[in-house]
Short mmCIF file of C-alpha atoms in Angstrom, two decimals:
data_model
loop_
_atom_site.label_atom_id
_atom_site.label_comp_id
_atom_site.label_asym_id
_atom_site.label_seq_id
_atom_site.Cartn_x
_atom_site.Cartn_y
_atom_site.Cartn_z
CA MET A 76 -9.79 -6.14 9.55
CA LYS A 77 -5.75 -5.44 9.54
CA ALA A 78 -4.19 -3.41 7.17
CA ALA A 79 -1.16 -1.54 6.76
CA VAL A 80 -1.43 1.72 6.88
CA ILE A 81 0.02 4.94 5.63
CA SER A 82 -0.08 8.03 8.55
CA THR A 83 2.20 10.17 8.10
CA PHE A 84 4.11 10.43 3.86
CA GLY A 85 7.69 9.17 4.62
CA ARG A 86 10.54 6.97 4.13
CA PRO A 87 9.32 2.66 4.73
CA GLU A 88 9.47 2.15 8.28
CA VAL A 89 6.21 4.88 8.18
CA MET A 90 3.43 1.80 7.35
CA ARG A 91 2.43 0.10 10.57
CA VAL A 92 -0.18 -3.15 10.60
CA MET A 93 -2.95 -1.92 12.63
CA GLU A 94 -6.93 -2.84 12.38
CA VAL A 95 -9.10 -0.87 10.01
CA PRO A 96 -13.32 -0.66 9.52
CA GLU A 97 -13.96 -3.87 7.28
CA PRO A 98 -15.35 -2.23 3.56
CA HIS A 99 -18.35 -3.70 2.54
CA ALA A 100 -20.07 -4.10 -1.04
CA GLY A 101 -22.58 -1.65 -2.62
CA PRO A 102 -24.88 -1.64 -5.47
CA GLY A 103 -21.70 -2.72 -8.36
CA GLN A 104 -18.64 -4.35 -5.98
CA VAL A 105 -17.54 -7.05 -4.15
CA ARG A 106 -15.61 -7.39 -1.65
CA VAL A 107 -12.55 -9.95 -1.98
CA ARG A 108 -10.61 -11.60 0.79
CA VAL A 109 -6.87 -10.86 -0.26
CA LYS A 110 -4.70 -13.48 -0.12
CA THR A 111 -2.21 -11.99 -1.99
CA ALA A 112 -0.95 -8.04 -3.29
CA GLY A 113 1.36 -6.83 -5.83
CA VAL A 114 4.32 -4.72 -4.51
CA GLN A 115 4.26 -1.78 -7.03
CA HIS A 116 6.79 1.30 -7.12
CA PHE A 117 3.60 3.09 -7.86
CA ASP A 118 2.66 2.26 -4.39
CA CYS A 119 6.41 3.22 -2.25
CA ALA A 120 5.54 6.67 -4.23
CA ILE A 121 1.55 7.14 -2.27
CA ARG A 122 3.80 6.38 0.64
CA SER A 123 6.68 8.97 -0.15
CA GLY A 124 4.25 11.89 -0.20
CA TRP A 125 3.75 11.75 -4.38
CA THR A 126 0.47 12.78 -6.14
CA PRO A 127 -0.55 11.56 -9.65
CA ALA A 128 -0.99 14.36 -12.12
CA TYR A 129 -4.77 12.24 -13.03
CA GLY A 130 -6.02 13.51 -9.18
CA LEU A 131 -6.17 10.34 -7.83
CA GLU A 132 -6.76 12.09 -3.83
CA VAL A 133 -5.09 10.21 -0.95
CA ARG A 134 -6.12 10.59 2.88
CA LEU A 135 -4.32 9.77 5.84
CA PRO A 136 -4.12 7.60 7.25
CA GLN A 137 -4.04 6.05 3.70
CA ILE A 138 -4.36 1.70 3.14
CA PRO A 139 -2.08 1.42 0.20
CA GLY A 140 -1.96 -0.78 -3.21
CA ASN A 141 -3.47 -1.12 -6.34
CA GLU A 142 -3.82 -4.91 -7.29
CA PHE A 143 -4.60 -7.57 -5.63
CA ALA A 144 -5.97 -11.64 -6.01
CA GLY A 145 -8.24 -13.63 -3.28
CA ILE A 146 -11.67 -15.02 -2.63
CA VAL A 147 -15.25 -13.66 -3.29
CA ASP A 148 -16.61 -13.08 -0.39
CA GLU A 149 -19.96 -9.98 -0.66
CA ILE A 150 -21.56 -8.87 -3.14
CA GLY A 151 -23.79 -6.11 -4.02
CA ASP A 152 -27.06 -5.85 -5.67
CA GLY A 153 -26.42 -5.47 -9.25
CA VAL A 154 -23.53 -8.03 -9.51
CA SER A 155 -24.31 -11.46 -11.46
CA ALA A 156 -20.75 -12.30 -12.60
CA PHE A 157 -18.83 -13.46 -9.45
CA ALA A 158 -20.81 -15.61 -6.67
CA LEU A 159 -19.29 -16.14 -3.08
CA GLY A 160 -16.09 -18.25 -3.31
CA SER A 161 -14.88 -17.18 -6.56
CA GLU A 162 -11.33 -16.89 -7.07
CA VAL A 163 -10.21 -13.29 -8.71
CA LEU A 164 -7.68 -11.30 -9.73
CA GLY A 165 -8.26 -7.28 -9.35
CA PHE A 166 -6.95 -3.89 -9.12
CA ALA A 167 -8.32 -0.74 -8.02
CA LEU A 168 -5.94 3.01 -7.11
CA LEU A 169 -5.62 2.00 -3.35
CA ASN A 170 -6.08 -0.03 -0.61
CA CYS A 171 -5.34 -3.65 -1.73
CA TYR A 172 -2.81 -4.00 1.08
CA ALA A 173 -5.51 -5.26 3.81
CA GLU A 174 -7.85 -8.32 4.23
CA TYR A 175 -10.92 -6.87 2.62
CA VAL A 176 -10.63 -4.96 -0.55
CA VAL A 177 -13.82 -3.33 -2.29
CA VAL A 178 -13.96 -3.09 -6.39
CA GLY A 179 -16.39 -2.90 -8.75
CA ALA A 180 -17.41 -5.45 -10.26
CA ASP A 181 -15.91 -4.68 -13.54
CA GLN A 182 -11.99 -4.24 -12.59
CA ILE A 183 -11.72 -8.28 -11.09
CA VAL A 184 -11.62 -11.31 -13.59
CA MET A 185 -11.55 -15.19 -12.42
CA LYS A 186 -8.39 -16.68 -11.05
CA PRO A 187 -7.72 -20.15 -14.07
CA ALA A 188 -6.28 -22.97 -10.84
CA THR A 189 -3.36 -23.23 -13.21
CA MET A 190 -2.51 -19.05 -12.20
CA SER A 191 -0.22 -19.51 -8.53
CA TRP A 192 -1.80 -16.68 -5.87
CA GLU A 193 1.56 -14.52 -5.87
CA GLU A 194 1.32 -14.79 -9.31
CA ALA A 195 -2.21 -13.30 -9.38
CA GLY A 196 -2.01 -10.98 -6.78
CA GLY A 197 1.02 -9.49 -8.61
CA LEU A 198 -0.43 -9.65 -11.87
CA THR A 199 -2.49 -6.77 -12.52
CA GLY A 200 -0.70 -3.60 -12.23
CA ASN A 201 2.57 -4.25 -14.54
CA GLY A 202 0.91 -6.76 -17.02
CA GLN A 203 -0.90 -3.81 -17.64
CA GLY A 204 1.07 -1.13 -17.11
CA ALA A 205 3.43 -3.46 -19.93
CA HIS A 206 0.28 -3.20 -22.06
CA ILE A 207 -1.10 -0.18 -22.36
CA ALA A 208 2.39 1.14 -22.48
CA LEU A 209 3.75 -1.50 -25.38
CA ASN A 210 0.29 -0.44 -27.49
CA ALA A 211 0.88 3.04 -26.90
CA ILE A 212 4.49 3.07 -28.88
CA GLY A 213 3.12 0.55 -31.74
CA VAL A 214 5.12 -2.19 -30.96
CA ARG A 215 4.53 -4.18 -34.18
CA SER A 216 6.21 -7.27 -36.57
CA GLY A 217 9.45 -7.14 -37.14
CA ASP A 218 10.74 -3.81 -35.06
CA THR A 219 13.17 -4.17 -32.68
CA VAL A 220 12.21 -3.04 -28.97
CA LEU A 221 14.57 -1.98 -26.63
CA ILE A 222 13.18 -2.44 -23.25
CA ASN A 223 15.35 -0.56 -20.70
CA GLY A 224 15.23 -2.03 -17.34
CA ALA A 225 14.15 -5.47 -19.01
CA ALA A 226 15.10 -7.55 -15.13
CA GLY A 227 12.18 -5.73 -13.22
CA SER A 228 8.32 -6.52 -12.34
CA LEU A 229 7.50 -4.32 -15.42
CA GLY A 230 10.34 -4.39 -17.99
CA SER A 231 10.58 -8.59 -17.86
CA ILE A 232 6.38 -8.88 -18.57
CA ALA A 233 6.94 -6.18 -21.48
CA VAL A 234 9.57 -8.19 -22.91
CA GLN A 235 7.21 -11.18 -22.99
CA LEU A 236 4.89 -8.88 -24.62
CA ALA A 237 6.72 -7.78 -26.86
CA GLN A 238 8.03 -10.59 -29.00
CA ILE A 239 4.23 -12.17 -28.29
CA MET A 240 3.54 -8.90 -30.50
CA GLY A 241 5.35 -9.35 -32.94
CA ALA A 242 9.18 -7.40 -32.33
CA LYS A 243 11.77 -9.13 -34.17
CA TRP A 244 14.39 -8.59 -32.29
CA VAL A 245 13.75 -6.98 -28.55
CA ILE A 246 16.96 -5.11 -26.90
CA GLY A 247 16.27 -5.29 -22.89
CA THR A 248 18.62 -3.35 -20.49
CA ALA A 249 20.00 -4.66 -16.73
CA SER A 250 22.53 -5.53 -14.69
CA ALA A 251 25.16 -7.86 -15.84
CA TYR A 252 23.71 -10.30 -12.59
CA ASN A 253 20.54 -10.41 -14.50
CA HIS A 254 21.62 -10.62 -18.02
CA ASP A 255 20.48 -15.01 -17.58
CA PHE A 256 17.32 -14.24 -16.79
CA VAL A 257 16.79 -11.77 -19.68
CA ARG A 258 18.07 -13.73 -22.17
CA SER A 259 15.31 -16.66 -20.53
CA LEU A 260 12.72 -14.35 -21.35
CA GLY A 261 13.28 -14.09 -25.14
CA ALA A 262 15.47 -10.59 -25.01
CA ILE A 263 19.50 -9.64 -25.95
CA PRO A 264 21.09 -8.29 -22.82
CA VAL A 265 22.85 -5.19 -22.60
CA THR A 266 24.00 -3.49 -19.89
CA TYR A 267 23.58 -0.12 -18.62
CA GLU A 268 27.46 1.31 -17.83
CA GLU A 269 28.75 4.17 -20.26
CA GLY A 270 28.76 3.30 -23.41
CA LEU A 271 25.30 2.46 -23.77
CA VAL A 272 24.58 3.92 -27.16
CA GLU A 273 27.73 2.65 -28.98
CA ARG A 274 26.54 -1.21 -27.41
CA LEU A 275 23.54 -0.56 -29.11
CA ARG A 276 24.20 0.41 -32.09
CA LYS A 277 26.36 -3.09 -32.89
CA LEU A 278 23.63 -5.13 -31.21
CA ALA A 279 20.98 -3.12 -33.32
CA PRO A 280 23.01 -1.98 -37.15
CA GLU A 281 19.38 -1.05 -38.60
CA GLY A 282 17.50 0.74 -35.94
CA ILE A 283 16.12 0.48 -32.73
CA ASP A 284 11.99 1.22 -33.78
CA CYS A 285 10.38 1.62 -30.12
CA ALA A 286 11.44 1.39 -26.58
CA PHE A 287 9.68 1.30 -23.17
CA ASP A 288 11.75 2.89 -20.38
CA THR A 289 10.94 1.36 -16.86
CA ALA A 290 14.07 2.38 -15.21
CA GLY A 291 15.11 6.50 -16.57
CA GLY A 292 18.92 6.93 -16.30
CA GLU A 293 21.39 6.70 -19.27
CA GLY A 294 18.69 3.21 -20.44
CA LEU A 295 16.37 6.35 -21.57
CA LEU A 296 18.86 8.86 -22.70
CA ALA A 297 20.02 6.31 -25.90
CA ALA A 298 16.76 5.49 -26.43
CA ALA A 299 16.22 8.73 -26.69
CA ALA A 300 19.28 9.00 -28.56
CA LEU A 301 18.72 6.13 -31.07
CA VAL A 302 14.55 5.88 -31.90
CA PRO A 303 13.99 8.25 -35.24
CA ASP A 304 10.19 8.82 -33.83
CA LYS A 305 10.36 10.46 -30.16
CA LYS A 306 6.89 9.00 -29.86
CA ARG A 307 7.70 5.81 -30.05
CA ILE A 308 9.61 5.87 -26.83
CA CYS A 309 7.44 5.78 -23.42
CA THR A 310 8.32 5.85 -20.19
CA TYR A 311 6.63 5.37 -16.58
CA TYR A 312 9.79 6.68 -15.14
CA ALA A 313 11.54 10.05 -15.62
CA TYR A 314 7.87 11.77 -16.14
CA ASP A 315 9.99 15.17 -15.39
CA LEU A 316 11.85 14.68 -18.75
CA ILE A 317 8.74 13.93 -20.87
CA GLU A 318 8.34 17.32 -21.67
CA GLU A 319 12.24 18.25 -22.81
CA LEU A 320 12.61 14.70 -24.84
CA GLY A 321 9.75 14.98 -26.73
CA LEU A 322 8.45 11.48 -25.44
CA ARG A 323 4.83 9.94 -25.47
CA VAL A 324 1.96 10.69 -22.82
CA VAL A 325 0.58 7.37 -22.18
CA ARG A 326 -2.87 7.69 -20.45
CA GLY A 327 -4.06 3.96 -20.32
CA GLU A 328 -6.95 2.97 -18.52
CA ARG A 329 -6.94 -0.71 -16.30
CA SER A 330 -9.44 -2.62 -17.04
CA SER A 331 -10.91 -5.75 -16.63
CA ALA A 332 -11.01 -7.16 -20.40
CA ARG A 333 -7.38 -6.09 -20.80
CA LEU A 334 -6.25 -8.23 -17.19
CA ALA A 335 -9.00 -11.31 -19.00
CA GLU A 336 -5.93 -11.36 -22.22
CA LEU A 337 -3.03 -11.08 -20.12
CA VAL A 338 -4.78 -14.18 -18.13
CA GLU A 339 -4.88 -15.75 -21.53
CA LEU A 340 -1.65 -15.63 -21.98
CA HIS A 341 -0.52 -16.84 -19.15
CA THR A 342 -3.01 -19.64 -19.03
CA ALA A 343 -2.19 -20.59 -22.75
CA GLY A 344 2.05 -20.20 -21.52
CA LYS A 345 2.96 -17.20 -23.67
CA LEU A 346 3.53 -14.98 -20.51
CA GLN A 347 5.03 -15.73 -17.34
CA LEU A 348 5.08 -13.62 -14.04
CA HIS A 349 8.69 -14.24 -11.90
CA ILE A 350 8.07 -13.85 -8.83
CA ARG A 351 11.18 -12.36 -6.90
CA GLN A 352 10.23 -12.50 -3.44
CA VAL A 353 7.44 -12.90 -0.63
CA PHE A 354 6.62 -10.81 1.62
CA THR A 355 3.81 -10.99 5.04
CA LEU A 356 1.38 -8.17 5.63
CA ASP A 357 3.47 -7.21 8.97
CA GLN A 358 6.35 -6.92 6.30
CA ALA A 359 5.38 -3.95 4.07
CA GLY A 360 7.68 -1.69 4.49
CA GLU A 361 10.76 -4.03 4.30
CA ALA A 362 8.62 -5.11 0.76
CA HIS A 363 9.35 -0.93 -0.10
CA SER A 364 12.34 -1.37 1.10
CA ALA A 365 13.51 -4.23 -0.90
CA ILE A 366 11.56 -2.84 -4.52
CA GLU A 367 13.50 1.04 -4.14
CA SER A 368 17.00 -1.26 -3.98
CA ARG A 369 16.01 -1.49 -7.41
CA HIS A 370 18.31 -3.89 -9.60
CA GLY A 371 15.62 -7.44 -8.26
CA ARG A 372 14.86 -9.02 -11.04
CA GLY A 373 10.74 -10.02 -11.06
CA LYS A 374 7.92 -9.32 -8.88
CA ILE A 375 7.59 -8.47 -5.06
CA VAL A 376 4.13 -9.46 -2.80
CA LEU A 377 2.20 -9.06 -0.36
CA LYS A 378 0.81 -12.87 0.92
CA ILE A 379 -1.90 -11.02 2.83
CA ASP A 380 -4.29 -14.92 3.87
#
């Protein structure tokens, strides 16, 4: 099968598409013929040589990618919830930038007919990540919530979920170019530039209750200055500042139950995934370059089949 492979750590161009052996489903597993795979900053970090603190083992040559959508084409012993031909979306830690991926049957859910392949391939990682973070910081009815990096694939989902969870006001940092997009999601946009703390105080004179950081920089520092309880601030970006600023450490498990909840919200029209750009598998390096350029709006996806 074809796969985008990292043979050495480095810049986006180190990824090459090559032929690798097809995987096969074992007991409790399914094999999925991948239609689309989402691209995340996590994938870029793996490509650059970063190793997560929880001990994920990356062995070169390595296929990156940890979210996908496709069609079940092989079923292992003990799996009864899915059939050959089932259209699904799901998650894995690695190996999704490929024509086939093997995962546990507890890592996928059915794809609704109303969800495009591009949305399905890109929902899992950022959707579950935002859901985990907002639950960790305890977003509740009446809160004023700050989302730093509100136009990106992670931040834009967080903006929507915060409102679903009952937030009274959601304020989202974004470049001026993305303000209309952030506003369309239901948030109040604010620029990153100098003077952010003062602008936020004017927008939220009663204070900011909690914050989710997806971009680091001034937005995170402003959150630390304005949110009284630092354990109601979570970052997925500036891990080196967590201890210094006293922020919440988030350790949440992705699950099919959590993913099913997100799919249900999408089906009900309450949660949308904006697709920024679609690349082919051969363009995986270009997709990484695009996501690392930052300030883009929405999700980047690879179309594999």
